[in-house]
Amino acid sequence: MYGGGSSGRNKKNFETIAVLIMSNKPLLSVCMITYNHELYIKQAIEGVLMQETSFDFELIVVDDCSPDNTEIIVNSLIETHPQGSLITYTKQTENKGMYDNFLYALNACKSEFVALCEGDDYWIDPKKLQKQVAFLEANPAFEVCFTNTRVINSNTDIVKDQLMGDDRMEIYEHKDLPIWAPTLTRVFRNRDFSTVPSAPGLDNIMLLWQSKFGKIKLLNTVTSAYRLHSGGVYSAQSEGRRKEHMLVTNLVSLGLIEKALYAKYFGMLFKNLIEIYYLDVTMYSANKLKIKNGYRTYKNDMPLSLRLKIQMVFIFLNMNVIWGYKRNKKFILRVLNKVFIY
């Protein structure tokens, strides 16, 4: 048991399970989106179906209109796997894109808890769900529970035994975000997610949105395998495009964060912009304008001291003489950290 629980809390858990049994609803839904994952989907599904739990769960697979053999493989598992009846498979009639497909899949999850695993990753610990649900049931102040993961390549060779070190913090609140919490390891309480805003870094935005309801827990044990391959969303992007996506995600985050965090997030935005300049100068001006527009939107909620700092940075950025040497980059990033973040 993680953190223990009173007899009153145990009674509440038993009542919850009783209601779910009476409604013929599993306690947890595994949400799996997939697109062109014919090489990996079987392993992803089998990692879910091997879970050993004291509660019922279901697997919701939503295919974003893959043109490959994903559908054939999933239907074969439904028909032949001993636990195939746990799978509910839907194939979109047209490609919706990751955000809309993900929200569609989430909306199909009707259980009290939701777990995530995309069709190109997989779980390696048969007790993964049991551990995380046990923690969340025993600790109602927590909204999300995630774990460590190993990193593998397209051939399933291990690239890194564990993504996060043993010294990683284990409890996070709204003020601590953003953090790296591997999506494929997350288990969380089910809610109406229709108001989660769209952003390139949807996993970060969703965690930020969830942090308003409760704390976030890391169980620092390796339960899964995160796959790096050329068809992956992250792997297929240029480094400059990745930084731009981080910048846009941080801009969207401004609409979710507490006002006291504006300084931290504008510091991150300016750091994103500097990185973009040194990676792909052609993307710089458009992204600087995005930050200016973000500042105009939220400046009336900022203290005068922060507004002055941000205005000074814009003046600094217009002094093109500073851009001549890449050695200036580290110095600029250190200054931004000092002024806005640390």
PDB file of N, CA and C in Angstrom, residues 233-274:
ATOM      1  N   VAL A 233       6.268  10.677 -33.797  1.00  0.00           N
ATOM      2  CA  VAL A 233       5.948  12.099 -33.909  1.00  0.00           C
ATOM      3  C   VAL A 233       7.161  12.958 -33.605  1.00  0.00           C
ATOM      4  N   TYR A 234       7.886  12.637 -32.533  1.00  0.00           N
ATOM      5  CA  TYR A 234       9.041  13.445 -32.128  1.00  0.00           C
ATOM      6  C   TYR A 234      10.221  13.213 -33.058  1.00  0.00           C
ATOM      7  N   SER A 235      10.461  11.969 -33.417  1.00  0.00           N
ATOM      8  CA  SER A 235      11.642  11.637 -34.215  1.00  0.00           C
ATOM      9  C   SER A 235      11.594  12.253 -35.609  1.00  0.00           C
ATOM     10  N   ALA A 236      10.379  12.465 -36.129  1.00  0.00           N
ATOM     11  CA  ALA A 236      10.239  12.943 -37.498  1.00  0.00           C
ATOM     12  C   ALA A 236      10.431  14.456 -37.624  1.00  0.00           C
ATOM     13  N   GLN A 237      10.546  15.177 -36.541  1.00  0.00           N
ATOM     14  CA  GLN A 237      10.652  16.628 -36.571  1.00  0.00           C
ATOM     15  C   GLN A 237      12.109  17.082 -36.605  1.00  0.00           C
ATOM     16  N   SER A 238      12.351  18.222 -37.267  1.00  0.00           N
ATOM     17  CA  SER A 238      13.666  18.844 -37.193  1.00  0.00           C
ATOM     18  C   SER A 238      13.820  19.449 -35.811  1.00  0.00           C
ATOM     19  N   GLU A 239      15.055  19.698 -35.408  1.00  0.00           N
ATOM     20  CA  GLU A 239      15.303  20.258 -34.079  1.00  0.00           C
ATOM     21  C   GLU A 239      14.681  21.653 -33.962  1.00  0.00           C
ATOM     22  N   GLY A 240      14.772  22.442 -35.040  1.00  0.00           N
ATOM     23  CA  GLY A 240      14.162  23.763 -35.014  1.00  0.00           C
ATOM     24  C   GLY A 240      12.658  23.696 -34.847  1.00  0.00           C
ATOM     25  N   ARG A 241      12.030  22.736 -35.536  1.00  0.00           N
ATOM     26  CA  ARG A 241      10.578  22.571 -35.427  1.00  0.00           C
ATOM     27  C   ARG A 241      10.182  22.103 -34.035  1.00  0.00           C
ATOM     28  N   ARG A 242      10.999  21.265 -33.419  1.00  0.00           N
ATOM     29  CA  ARG A 242      10.712  20.825 -32.050  1.00  0.00           C
ATOM     30  C   ARG A 242      10.715  22.009 -31.090  1.00  0.00           C
ATOM     31  N   LYS A 243      11.716  22.891 -31.251  1.00  0.00           N
ATOM     32  CA  LYS A 243      11.774  24.063 -30.368  1.00  0.00           C
ATOM     33  C   LYS A 243      10.585  24.983 -30.608  1.00  0.00           C
ATOM     34  N   GLU A 244      10.155  25.103 -31.872  1.00  0.00           N
ATOM     35  CA  GLU A 244       8.986  25.919 -32.163  1.00  0.00           C
ATOM     36  C   GLU A 244       7.741  25.327 -31.516  1.00  0.00           C
ATOM     37  N   HIS A 245       7.612  24.014 -31.551  1.00  0.00           N
ATOM     38  CA  HIS A 245       6.473  23.364 -30.911  1.00  0.00           C
ATOM     39  C   HIS A 245       6.496  23.579 -29.401  1.00  0.00           C
ATOM     40  N   MET A 246       7.682  23.566 -28.812  1.00  0.00           N
ATOM     41  CA  MET A 246       7.798  23.863 -27.379  1.00  0.00           C
ATOM     42  C   MET A 246       7.349  25.288 -27.098  1.00  0.00           C
ATOM     43  N   LEU A 247       7.752  26.228 -27.969  1.00  0.00           N
ATOM     44  CA  LEU A 247       7.377  27.618 -27.795  1.00  0.00           C
ATOM     45  C   LEU A 247       5.857  27.780 -27.869  1.00  0.00           C
ATOM     46  N   VAL A 248       5.236  27.187 -28.871  1.00  0.00           N
ATOM     47  CA  VAL A 248       3.782  27.305 -29.024  1.00  0.00           C
ATOM     48  C   VAL A 248       3.060  26.661 -27.836  1.00  0.00           C
ATOM     49  N   THR A 249       3.582  25.521 -27.367  1.00  0.00           N
ATOM     50  CA  THR A 249       2.987  24.861 -26.206  1.00  0.00           C
ATOM     51  C   THR A 249       3.076  25.748 -24.972  1.00  0.00           C
ATOM     52  N   ASN A 250       4.200  26.414 -24.778  1.00  0.00           N
ATOM     53  CA  ASN A 250       4.344  27.320 -23.634  1.00  0.00           C
ATOM     54  C   ASN A 250       3.424  28.533 -23.765  1.00  0.00           C
ATOM     55  N   LEU A 251       3.169  28.985 -24.995  1.00  0.00           N
ATOM     56  CA  LEU A 251       2.219  30.076 -25.200  1.00  0.00           C
ATOM     57  C   LEU A 251       0.806  29.648 -24.798  1.00  0.00           C
ATOM     58  N   VAL A 252       0.403  28.457 -25.220  1.00  0.00           N
ATOM     59  CA  VAL A 252      -0.920  27.944 -24.854  1.00  0.00           C
ATOM     60  C   VAL A 252      -1.020  27.773 -23.340  1.00  0.00           C
ATOM     61  N   SER A 253       0.093  27.392 -22.718  1.00  0.00           N
ATOM     62  CA  SER A 253       0.112  27.183 -21.264  1.00  0.00           C
ATOM     63  C   SER A 253      -0.227  28.456 -20.502  1.00  0.00           C
ATOM     64  N   LEU A 254       0.024  29.621 -21.087  1.00  0.00           N
ATOM     65  CA  LEU A 254      -0.256  30.887 -20.405  1.00  0.00           C
ATOM     66  C   LEU A 254      -1.724  30.996 -20.012  1.00  0.00           C
ATOM     67  N   GLY A 255      -2.589  30.355 -20.780  1.00  0.00           N
ATOM     68  CA  GLY A 255      -4.011  30.391 -20.479  1.00  0.00           C
ATOM     69  C   GLY A 255      -4.440  29.457 -19.375  1.00  0.00           C
ATOM     70  N   LEU A 256      -3.512  28.616 -18.881  1.00  0.00           N
ATOM     71  CA  LEU A 256      -3.830  27.629 -17.848  1.00  0.00           C
ATOM     72  C   LEU A 256      -3.129  27.892 -16.522  1.00  0.00           C
ATOM     73  N   ILE A 257      -2.049  28.639 -16.555  1.00  0.00           N
ATOM     74  CA  ILE A 257      -1.221  28.774 -15.353  1.00  0.00           C
ATOM     75  C   ILE A 257      -1.726  29.870 -14.420  1.00  0.00           C
ATOM     76  N   GLU A 258      -1.298  29.787 -13.167  1.00  0.00           N
ATOM     77  CA  GLU A 258      -1.557  30.856 -12.204  1.00  0.00           C
ATOM     78  C   GLU A 258      -0.712  32.081 -12.581  1.00  0.00           C
ATOM     79  N   LYS A 259      -1.223  33.255 -12.257  1.00  0.00           N
ATOM     80  CA  LYS A 259      -0.543  34.496 -12.647  1.00  0.00           C
ATOM     81  C   LYS A 259       0.877  34.577 -12.092  1.00  0.00           C
ATOM     82  N   ALA A 260       1.094  33.977 -10.934  1.00  0.00           N
ATOM     83  CA  ALA A 260       2.416  34.025 -10.316  1.00  0.00           C
ATOM     84  C   ALA A 260       3.472  33.304 -11.145  1.00  0.00           C
ATOM     85  N   LEU A 261       3.038  32.504 -12.123  1.00  0.00           N
ATOM     86  CA  LEU A 261       3.972  31.727 -12.943  1.00  0.00           C
ATOM     87  C   LEU A 261       4.281  32.390 -14.280  1.00  0.00           C
ATOM     88  N   TYR A 262       3.733  33.573 -14.549  1.00  0.00           N
ATOM     89  CA  TYR A 262       3.981  34.239 -15.823  1.00  0.00           C
ATOM     90  C   TYR A 262       5.481  34.466 -16.062  1.00  0.00           C
ATOM     91  N   ALA A 263       6.207  34.882 -15.037  1.00  0.00           N
ATOM     92  CA  ALA A 263       7.641  35.151 -15.210  1.00  0.00           C
ATOM     93  C   ALA A 263       8.368  33.891 -15.666  1.00  0.00           C
ATOM     94  N   LYS A 264       8.087  32.785 -15.015  1.00  0.00           N
ATOM     95  CA  LYS A 264       8.730  31.518 -15.364  1.00  0.00           C
ATOM     96  C   LYS A 264       8.446  31.143 -16.814  1.00  0.00           C
ATOM     97  N   TYR A 265       7.204  31.276 -17.229  1.00  0.00           N
ATOM     98  CA  TYR A 265       6.838  30.834 -18.577  1.00  0.00           C
ATOM     99  C   TYR A 265       7.332  31.793 -19.653  1.00  0.00           C
ATOM    100  N   PHE A 266       7.376  33.096 -19.373  1.00  0.00           N
ATOM    101  CA  PHE A 266       7.957  34.001 -20.360  1.00  0.00           C
ATOM    102  C   PHE A 266       9.470  33.793 -20.459  1.00  0.00           C
ATOM    103  N   GLY A 267      10.099  33.435 -19.347  1.00  0.00           N
ATOM    104  CA  GLY A 267      11.506  33.066 -19.417  1.00  0.00           C
ATOM    105  C   GLY A 267      11.723  31.871 -20.326  1.00  0.00           C
ATOM    106  N   MET A 268      10.856  30.861 -20.210  1.00  0.00           N
ATOM    107  CA  MET A 268      10.964  29.680 -21.071  1.00  0.00           C
ATOM    108  C   MET A 268      10.687  30.038 -22.524  1.00  0.00           C
ATOM    109  N   LEU A 269       9.725  30.932 -22.752  1.00  0.00           N
ATOM    110  CA  LEU A 269       9.417  31.349 -24.122  1.00  0.00           C
ATOM    111  C   LEU A 269      10.615  32.035 -24.775  1.00  0.00           C
ATOM    112  N   PHE A 270      11.258  32.937 -24.059  1.00  0.00           N
ATOM    113  CA  PHE A 270      12.417  33.623 -24.615  1.00  0.00           C
ATOM    114  C   PHE A 270      13.574  32.641 -24.851  1.00  0.00           C
ATOM    115  N   LYS A 271      13.739  31.676 -23.970  1.00  0.00           N
ATOM    116  CA  LYS A 271      14.775  30.663 -24.180  1.00  0.00           C
ATOM    117  C   LYS A 271      14.466  29.825 -25.417  1.00  0.00           C
ATOM    118  N   ASN A 272      13.196  29.459 -25.605  1.00  0.00           N
ATOM    119  CA  ASN A 272      12.796  28.751 -26.828  1.00  0.00           C
ATOM    120  C   ASN A 272      13.161  29.562 -28.060  1.00  0.00           C
ATOM    121  N   LEU A 273      12.905  30.869 -27.998  1.00  0.00           N
ATOM    122  CA  LEU A 273      13.161  31.749 -29.141  1.00  0.00           C
ATOM    123  C   LEU A 273      14.646  31.826 -29.470  1.00  0.00           C
ATOM    124  N   ILE A 274      15.484  31.935 -28.445  1.00  0.00           N
ATOM    125  CA  ILE A 274      16.932  31.973 -28.667  1.00  0.00           C
ATOM    126  C   ILE A 274      17.410  30.680 -29.322  1.00  0.00           C
TER     127      ILE A 274
END
